[in-house]
Coordinates of C-alpha atoms in Angstrom, one line a residue:
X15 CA -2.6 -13.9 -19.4
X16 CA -5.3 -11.1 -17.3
X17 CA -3.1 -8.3 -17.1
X18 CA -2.9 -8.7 -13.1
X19 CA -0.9 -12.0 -13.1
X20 CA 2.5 -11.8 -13.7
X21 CA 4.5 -14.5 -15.1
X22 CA 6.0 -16.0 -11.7
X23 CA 2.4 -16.3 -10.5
X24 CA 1.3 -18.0 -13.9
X25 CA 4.3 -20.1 -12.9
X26 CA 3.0 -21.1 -9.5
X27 CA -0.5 -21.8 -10.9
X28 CA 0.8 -24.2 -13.8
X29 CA 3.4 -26.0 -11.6
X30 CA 2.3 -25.9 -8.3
X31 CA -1.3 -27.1 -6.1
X32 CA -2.8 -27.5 -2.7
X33 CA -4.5 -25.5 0.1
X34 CA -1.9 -23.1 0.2
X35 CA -2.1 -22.3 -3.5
X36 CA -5.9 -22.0 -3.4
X37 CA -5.5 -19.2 -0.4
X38 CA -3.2 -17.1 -2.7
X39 CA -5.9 -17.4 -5.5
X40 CA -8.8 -16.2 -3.2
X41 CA -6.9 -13.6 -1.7
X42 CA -6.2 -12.3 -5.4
X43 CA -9.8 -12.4 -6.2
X44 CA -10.4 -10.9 -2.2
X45 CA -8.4 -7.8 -3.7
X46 CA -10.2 -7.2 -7.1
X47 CA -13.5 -7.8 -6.1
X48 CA -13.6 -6.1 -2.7
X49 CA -10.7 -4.0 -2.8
X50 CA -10.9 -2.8 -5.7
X51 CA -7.1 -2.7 -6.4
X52 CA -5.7 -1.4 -9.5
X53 CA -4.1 -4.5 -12.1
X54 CA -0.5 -3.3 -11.0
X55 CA -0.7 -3.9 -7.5
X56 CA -2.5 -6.8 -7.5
X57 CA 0.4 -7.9 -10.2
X58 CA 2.8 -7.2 -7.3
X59 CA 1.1 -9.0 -4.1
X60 CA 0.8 -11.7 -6.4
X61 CA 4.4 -11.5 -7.5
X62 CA 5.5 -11.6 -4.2
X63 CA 3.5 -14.6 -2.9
X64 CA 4.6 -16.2 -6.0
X65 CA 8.3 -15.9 -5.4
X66 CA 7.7 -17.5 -2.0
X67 CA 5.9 -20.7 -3.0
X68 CA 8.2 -21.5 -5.1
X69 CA 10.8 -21.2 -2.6
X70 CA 9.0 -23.5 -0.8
X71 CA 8.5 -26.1 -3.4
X72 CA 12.3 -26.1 -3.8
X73 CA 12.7 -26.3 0.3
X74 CA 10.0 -28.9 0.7
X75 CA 11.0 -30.6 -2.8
X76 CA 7.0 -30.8 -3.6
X77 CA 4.4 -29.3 -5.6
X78 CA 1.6 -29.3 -3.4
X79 CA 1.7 -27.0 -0.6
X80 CA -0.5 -27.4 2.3
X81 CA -1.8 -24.1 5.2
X82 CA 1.0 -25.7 7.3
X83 CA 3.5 -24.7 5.0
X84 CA 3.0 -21.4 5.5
X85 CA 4.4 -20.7 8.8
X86 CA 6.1 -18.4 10.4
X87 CA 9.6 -19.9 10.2
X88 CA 9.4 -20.4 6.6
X89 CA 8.2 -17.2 5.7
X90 CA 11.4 -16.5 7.8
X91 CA 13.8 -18.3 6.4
X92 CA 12.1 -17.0 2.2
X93 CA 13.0 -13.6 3.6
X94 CA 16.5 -14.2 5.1
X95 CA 17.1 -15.8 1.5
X96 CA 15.4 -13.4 -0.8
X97 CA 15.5 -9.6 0.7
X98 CA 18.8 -9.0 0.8
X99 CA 18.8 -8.7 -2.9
X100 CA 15.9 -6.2 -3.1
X101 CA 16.1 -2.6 -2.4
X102 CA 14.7 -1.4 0.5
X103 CA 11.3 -0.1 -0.8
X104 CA 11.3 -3.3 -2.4
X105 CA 11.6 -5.3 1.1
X106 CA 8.6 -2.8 2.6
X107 CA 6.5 -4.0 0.3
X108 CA 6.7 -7.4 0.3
X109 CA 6.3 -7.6 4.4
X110 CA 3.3 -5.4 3.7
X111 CA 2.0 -8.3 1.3
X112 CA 3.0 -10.6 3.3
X113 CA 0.9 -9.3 6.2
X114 CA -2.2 -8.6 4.5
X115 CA -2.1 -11.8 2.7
X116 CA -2.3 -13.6 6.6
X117 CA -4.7 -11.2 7.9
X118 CA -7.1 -12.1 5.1
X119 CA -6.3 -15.7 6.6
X120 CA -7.3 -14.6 9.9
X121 CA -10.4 -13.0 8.8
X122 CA -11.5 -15.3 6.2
X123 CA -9.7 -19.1 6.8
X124 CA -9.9 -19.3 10.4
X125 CA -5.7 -18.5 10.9
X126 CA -5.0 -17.9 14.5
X127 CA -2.2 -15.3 14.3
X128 CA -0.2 -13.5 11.5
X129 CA 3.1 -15.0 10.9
X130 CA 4.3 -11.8 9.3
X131 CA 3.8 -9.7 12.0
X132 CA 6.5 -9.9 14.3
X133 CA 8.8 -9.2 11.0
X134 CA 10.2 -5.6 11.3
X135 CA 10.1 -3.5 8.0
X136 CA 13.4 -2.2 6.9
X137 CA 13.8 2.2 7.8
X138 CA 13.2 3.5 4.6
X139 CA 14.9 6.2 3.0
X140 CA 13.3 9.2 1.4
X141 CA 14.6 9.8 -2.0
X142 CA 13.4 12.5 -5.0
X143 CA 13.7 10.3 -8.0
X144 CA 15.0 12.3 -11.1
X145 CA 13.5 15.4 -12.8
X146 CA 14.0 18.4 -15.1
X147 CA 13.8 22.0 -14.4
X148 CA 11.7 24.1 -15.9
X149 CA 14.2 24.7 -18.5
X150 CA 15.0 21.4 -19.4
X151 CA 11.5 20.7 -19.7
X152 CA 10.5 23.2 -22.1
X153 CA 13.5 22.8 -24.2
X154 CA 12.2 18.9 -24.3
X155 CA 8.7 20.3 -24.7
X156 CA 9.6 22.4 -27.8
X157 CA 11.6 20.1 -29.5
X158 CA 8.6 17.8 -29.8
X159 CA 6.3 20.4 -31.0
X160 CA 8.9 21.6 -33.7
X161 CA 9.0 18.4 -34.9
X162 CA 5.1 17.8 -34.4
X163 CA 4.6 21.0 -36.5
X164 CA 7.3 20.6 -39.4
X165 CA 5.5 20.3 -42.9
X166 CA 4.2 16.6 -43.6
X167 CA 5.4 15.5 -40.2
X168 CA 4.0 12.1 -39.0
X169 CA 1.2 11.6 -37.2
X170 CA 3.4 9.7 -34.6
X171 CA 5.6 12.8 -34.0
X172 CA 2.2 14.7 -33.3
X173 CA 1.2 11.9 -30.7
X174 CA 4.3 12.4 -28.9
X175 CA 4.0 16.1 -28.5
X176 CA 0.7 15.6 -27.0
X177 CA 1.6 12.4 -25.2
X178 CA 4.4 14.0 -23.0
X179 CA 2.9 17.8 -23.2
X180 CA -0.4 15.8 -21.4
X181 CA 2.1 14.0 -19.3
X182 CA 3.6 17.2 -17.8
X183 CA 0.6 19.7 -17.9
X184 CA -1.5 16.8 -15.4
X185 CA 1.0 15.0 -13.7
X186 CA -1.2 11.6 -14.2
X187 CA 0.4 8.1 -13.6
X188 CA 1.6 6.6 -16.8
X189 CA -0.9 4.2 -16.1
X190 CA -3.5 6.7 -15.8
X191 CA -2.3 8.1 -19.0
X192 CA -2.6 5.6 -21.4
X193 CA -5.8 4.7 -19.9
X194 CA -7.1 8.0 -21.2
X195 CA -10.3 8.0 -23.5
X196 CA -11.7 11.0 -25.5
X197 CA -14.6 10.6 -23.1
X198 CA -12.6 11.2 -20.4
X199 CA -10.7 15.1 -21.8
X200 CA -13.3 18.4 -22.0
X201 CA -11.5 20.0 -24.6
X202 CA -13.8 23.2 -23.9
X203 CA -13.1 23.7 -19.6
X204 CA -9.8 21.9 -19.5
X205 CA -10.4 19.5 -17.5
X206 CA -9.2 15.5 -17.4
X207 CA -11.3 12.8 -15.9
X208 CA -9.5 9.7 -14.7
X209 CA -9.1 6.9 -12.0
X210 CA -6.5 6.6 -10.2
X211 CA -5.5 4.0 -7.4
X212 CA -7.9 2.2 -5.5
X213 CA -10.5 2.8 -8.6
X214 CA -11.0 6.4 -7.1
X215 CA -12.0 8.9 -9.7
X216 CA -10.4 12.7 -9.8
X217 CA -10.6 15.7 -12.3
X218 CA -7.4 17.2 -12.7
X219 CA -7.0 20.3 -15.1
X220 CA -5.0 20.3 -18.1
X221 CA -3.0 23.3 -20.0
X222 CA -3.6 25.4 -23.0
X223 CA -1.1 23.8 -24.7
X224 CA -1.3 20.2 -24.1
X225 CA -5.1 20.8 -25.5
X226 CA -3.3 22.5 -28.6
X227 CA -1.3 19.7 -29.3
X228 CA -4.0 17.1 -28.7
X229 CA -5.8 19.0 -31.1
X230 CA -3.4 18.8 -33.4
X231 CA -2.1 15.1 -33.0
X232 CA -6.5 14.4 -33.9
X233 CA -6.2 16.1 -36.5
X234 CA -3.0 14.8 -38.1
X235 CA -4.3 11.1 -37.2
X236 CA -7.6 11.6 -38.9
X237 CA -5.6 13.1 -42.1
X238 CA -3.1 10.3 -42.5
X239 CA -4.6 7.4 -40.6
X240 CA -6.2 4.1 -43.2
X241 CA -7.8 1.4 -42.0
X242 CA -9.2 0.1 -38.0
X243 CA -8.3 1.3 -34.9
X244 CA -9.7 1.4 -31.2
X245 CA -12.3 4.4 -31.3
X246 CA -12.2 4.6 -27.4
X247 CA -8.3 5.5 -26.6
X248 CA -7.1 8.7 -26.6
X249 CA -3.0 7.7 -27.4
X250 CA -3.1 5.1 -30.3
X251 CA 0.5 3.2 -30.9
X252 CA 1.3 2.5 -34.7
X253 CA -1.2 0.2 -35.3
X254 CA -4.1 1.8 -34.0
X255 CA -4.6 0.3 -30.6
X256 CA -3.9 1.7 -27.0
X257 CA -0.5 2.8 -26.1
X258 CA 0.9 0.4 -23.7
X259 CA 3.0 2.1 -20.2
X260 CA 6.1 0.0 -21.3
X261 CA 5.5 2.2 -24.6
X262 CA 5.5 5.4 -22.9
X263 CA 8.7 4.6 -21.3
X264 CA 10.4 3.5 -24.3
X265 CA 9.2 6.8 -26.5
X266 CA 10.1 9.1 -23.5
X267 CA 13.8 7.6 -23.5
X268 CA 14.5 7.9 -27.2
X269 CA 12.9 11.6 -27.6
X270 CA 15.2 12.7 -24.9
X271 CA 18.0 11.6 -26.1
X272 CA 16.6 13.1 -29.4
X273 CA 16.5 16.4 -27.9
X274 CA 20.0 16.0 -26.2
X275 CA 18.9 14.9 -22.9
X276 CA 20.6 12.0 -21.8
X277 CA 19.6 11.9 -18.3
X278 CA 18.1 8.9 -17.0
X279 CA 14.1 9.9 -16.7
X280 CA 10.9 7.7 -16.3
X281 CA 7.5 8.9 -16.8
X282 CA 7.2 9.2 -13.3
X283 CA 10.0 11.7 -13.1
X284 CA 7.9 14.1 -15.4
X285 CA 4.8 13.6 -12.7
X286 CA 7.6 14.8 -10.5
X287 CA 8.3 17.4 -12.3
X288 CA 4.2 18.8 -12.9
X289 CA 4.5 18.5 -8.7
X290 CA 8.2 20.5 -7.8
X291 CA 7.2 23.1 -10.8
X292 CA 4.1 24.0 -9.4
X293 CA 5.1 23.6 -5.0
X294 CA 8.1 25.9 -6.8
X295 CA 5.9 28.4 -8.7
X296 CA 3.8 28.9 -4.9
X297 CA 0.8 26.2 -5.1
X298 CA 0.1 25.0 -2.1
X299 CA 0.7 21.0 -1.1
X300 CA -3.3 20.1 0.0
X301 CA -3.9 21.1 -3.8
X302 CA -0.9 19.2 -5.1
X303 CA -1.8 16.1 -3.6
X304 CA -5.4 16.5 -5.0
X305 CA -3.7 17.0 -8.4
X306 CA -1.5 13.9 -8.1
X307 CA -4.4 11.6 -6.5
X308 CA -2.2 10.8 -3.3
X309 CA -4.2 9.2 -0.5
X310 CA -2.4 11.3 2.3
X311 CA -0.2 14.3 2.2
X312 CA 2.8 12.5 3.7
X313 CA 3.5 11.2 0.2
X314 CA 3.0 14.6 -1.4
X315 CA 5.7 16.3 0.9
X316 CA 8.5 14.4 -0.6
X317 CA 8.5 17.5 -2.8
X318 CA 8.9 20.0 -0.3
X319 CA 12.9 18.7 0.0
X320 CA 13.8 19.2 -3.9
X321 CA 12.3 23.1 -2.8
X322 CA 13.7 23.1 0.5
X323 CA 17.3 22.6 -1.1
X324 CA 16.5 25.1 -3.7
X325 CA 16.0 27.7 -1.6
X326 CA 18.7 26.7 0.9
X327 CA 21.4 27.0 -2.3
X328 CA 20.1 30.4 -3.5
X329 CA 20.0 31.3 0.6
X330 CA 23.8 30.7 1.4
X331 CA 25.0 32.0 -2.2
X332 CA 22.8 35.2 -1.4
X333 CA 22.1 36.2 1.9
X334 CA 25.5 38.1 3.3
X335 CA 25.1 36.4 7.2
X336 CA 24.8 32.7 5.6
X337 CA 28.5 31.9 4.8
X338 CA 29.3 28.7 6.9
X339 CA 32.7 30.0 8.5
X340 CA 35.5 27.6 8.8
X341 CA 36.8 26.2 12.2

């Protein structure tokens, strides 16, 4: 199965036929081809106009699905069934699939107006998912590269210290990360090359020390490594092929907890971390969102609230005209 079709829309492919089906497939090629949209989100417009043919076959009771059936009152009625359950991010994007899926229709099938328009987004909510402090961080940090550097220590344990140590010293997209080929890492500048959403490429720098343990997890691979493996990828799993994102998350859970962590953390939160560490230390947001490969600074600002309520804490326990009096 391409890595862009998940398994609800291999569903809807197998089981289901028509018009309607044929429009999904096109607009799914409309957003590779022209687009240029990374696998993941094409995975997730696809999921969601997968999720809502199927509803329909079940409504209708058929497996073909003609234009008509994609009107504005069924799309609807899918929504008033379906969203509820979804968080509210969740909801966002699926009207913003939804949407772009019609005015592809518009453009390219001849639709007369977009049935998804009049639908109203739900307010969203900012939130900071989870980090560590600087602290935290380095504890976790050195805690892999004791392990990394104990005598006849795995080649694995290596790979981890320069897996996370890259993580946190770029701030890439797990995605982004296990994409990584030597090609794309100057060992002698410091310097990362890699592409990001919407296939656009950035340099981002990388640290002294994630190139010291890169160096060191090549070193301990070539030493202990027998037999194939892919050439090209920078982060190899056991057998010698590219680390997978579902890997990354899995390996970044169990050395946590290995270093006495046991606060809930995705990969993401660490590219949260490279961001609030360094709008903490004084770097200013334009360069941030460079860093991060954000298309506008709006998303980028989300970390000014994790140092906004830092400095409002230290303020009140510090400055002597801050106390909040009582009524």
């Amino acid at each position: 199965m391409p890595r862009d079709v998940s398994s609800v829309l291999h569903r809807v492919f197998r089981e289901l036929e028509g018009p309607a089906v044929e429009a999904v497939k096109s607009f799914l090629d409309f957003l590779r081809s022209q687009r240029a949209l990374s696998p993941a989100t094409v995975r997730s417009y696809g999921a969601d106009l997968a999720q809502w043919l199927l509803f329909l076959k079940d409504l209708l009771g058929r497996s073909r699905l003609e234009m008509d059936d994609l009107s504005e009152a069924s799309l609807r009625r899918f929504v008033f069934h379906r969203h509820p359950r979804l968080a509210k991010s969740s909801q966002a994007r699926a009207l913003a699939t939804y949407r772009s899926f019609f005015r592809f229709l518009m453009e390219r099938h001849g639709l007369e107006r977009n049935p998804a328009r009049s639908l109203r987004s739900p307010k969203a909510t900012v939130t900071v998912p989870a980090f560590l402090d600087v602290d935290d961080m380095s504890a976790f940090l050195d805690t892999l590269q004791r392990r990394a550097l104990a005598p006849s220590a795995p080649w694995i344990a290596v790979r981890d210290w320069a897996l996370f140590e890259t993580l946190y010293s770029t701030g890439l997209r797990v995605g982004e990360l296990v994409r990584l080929n030597h090609a794309h890492i100057d060992m002698h500048e410091g310097m990362v090359r890699t592409v990001g959403k919407g296939a656009k490429e950035r340099i981002v720098p990388i640290g002294s020390k994630a190139l010291e343990a890169i160096g060191c997890y090549l070193s301990a691979f070539r030493n202990q490594w027998q037999g194939p493996y892919n050439q090209e990828a920078l982060f190899l799993n056991a057998r010698g092929g590219r680390l997978s994102d579902r890997s990354v998350r899995r390996l970044l859970t169990e050395r946590l907890r290995e270093a006495g962590q046991w606060r809930p953390l995705s990969p993401h939160g660490i590219r949260h971390s490279f961001a609030t560490h360094l709008l903490g230390s004084g770097a200013d947001l334009r360069s941030i969102q460079e860093m991060l490969g954000h298309a506008g600074l709006s998303t980028t600002q989300r970390y000014t609230k994790v140092d906004l309520d830092r400095l409002m804490s230290v303020y009140d326990a510090a400055h002597p005209r801050s106390r909040k009096e009582g009524p």
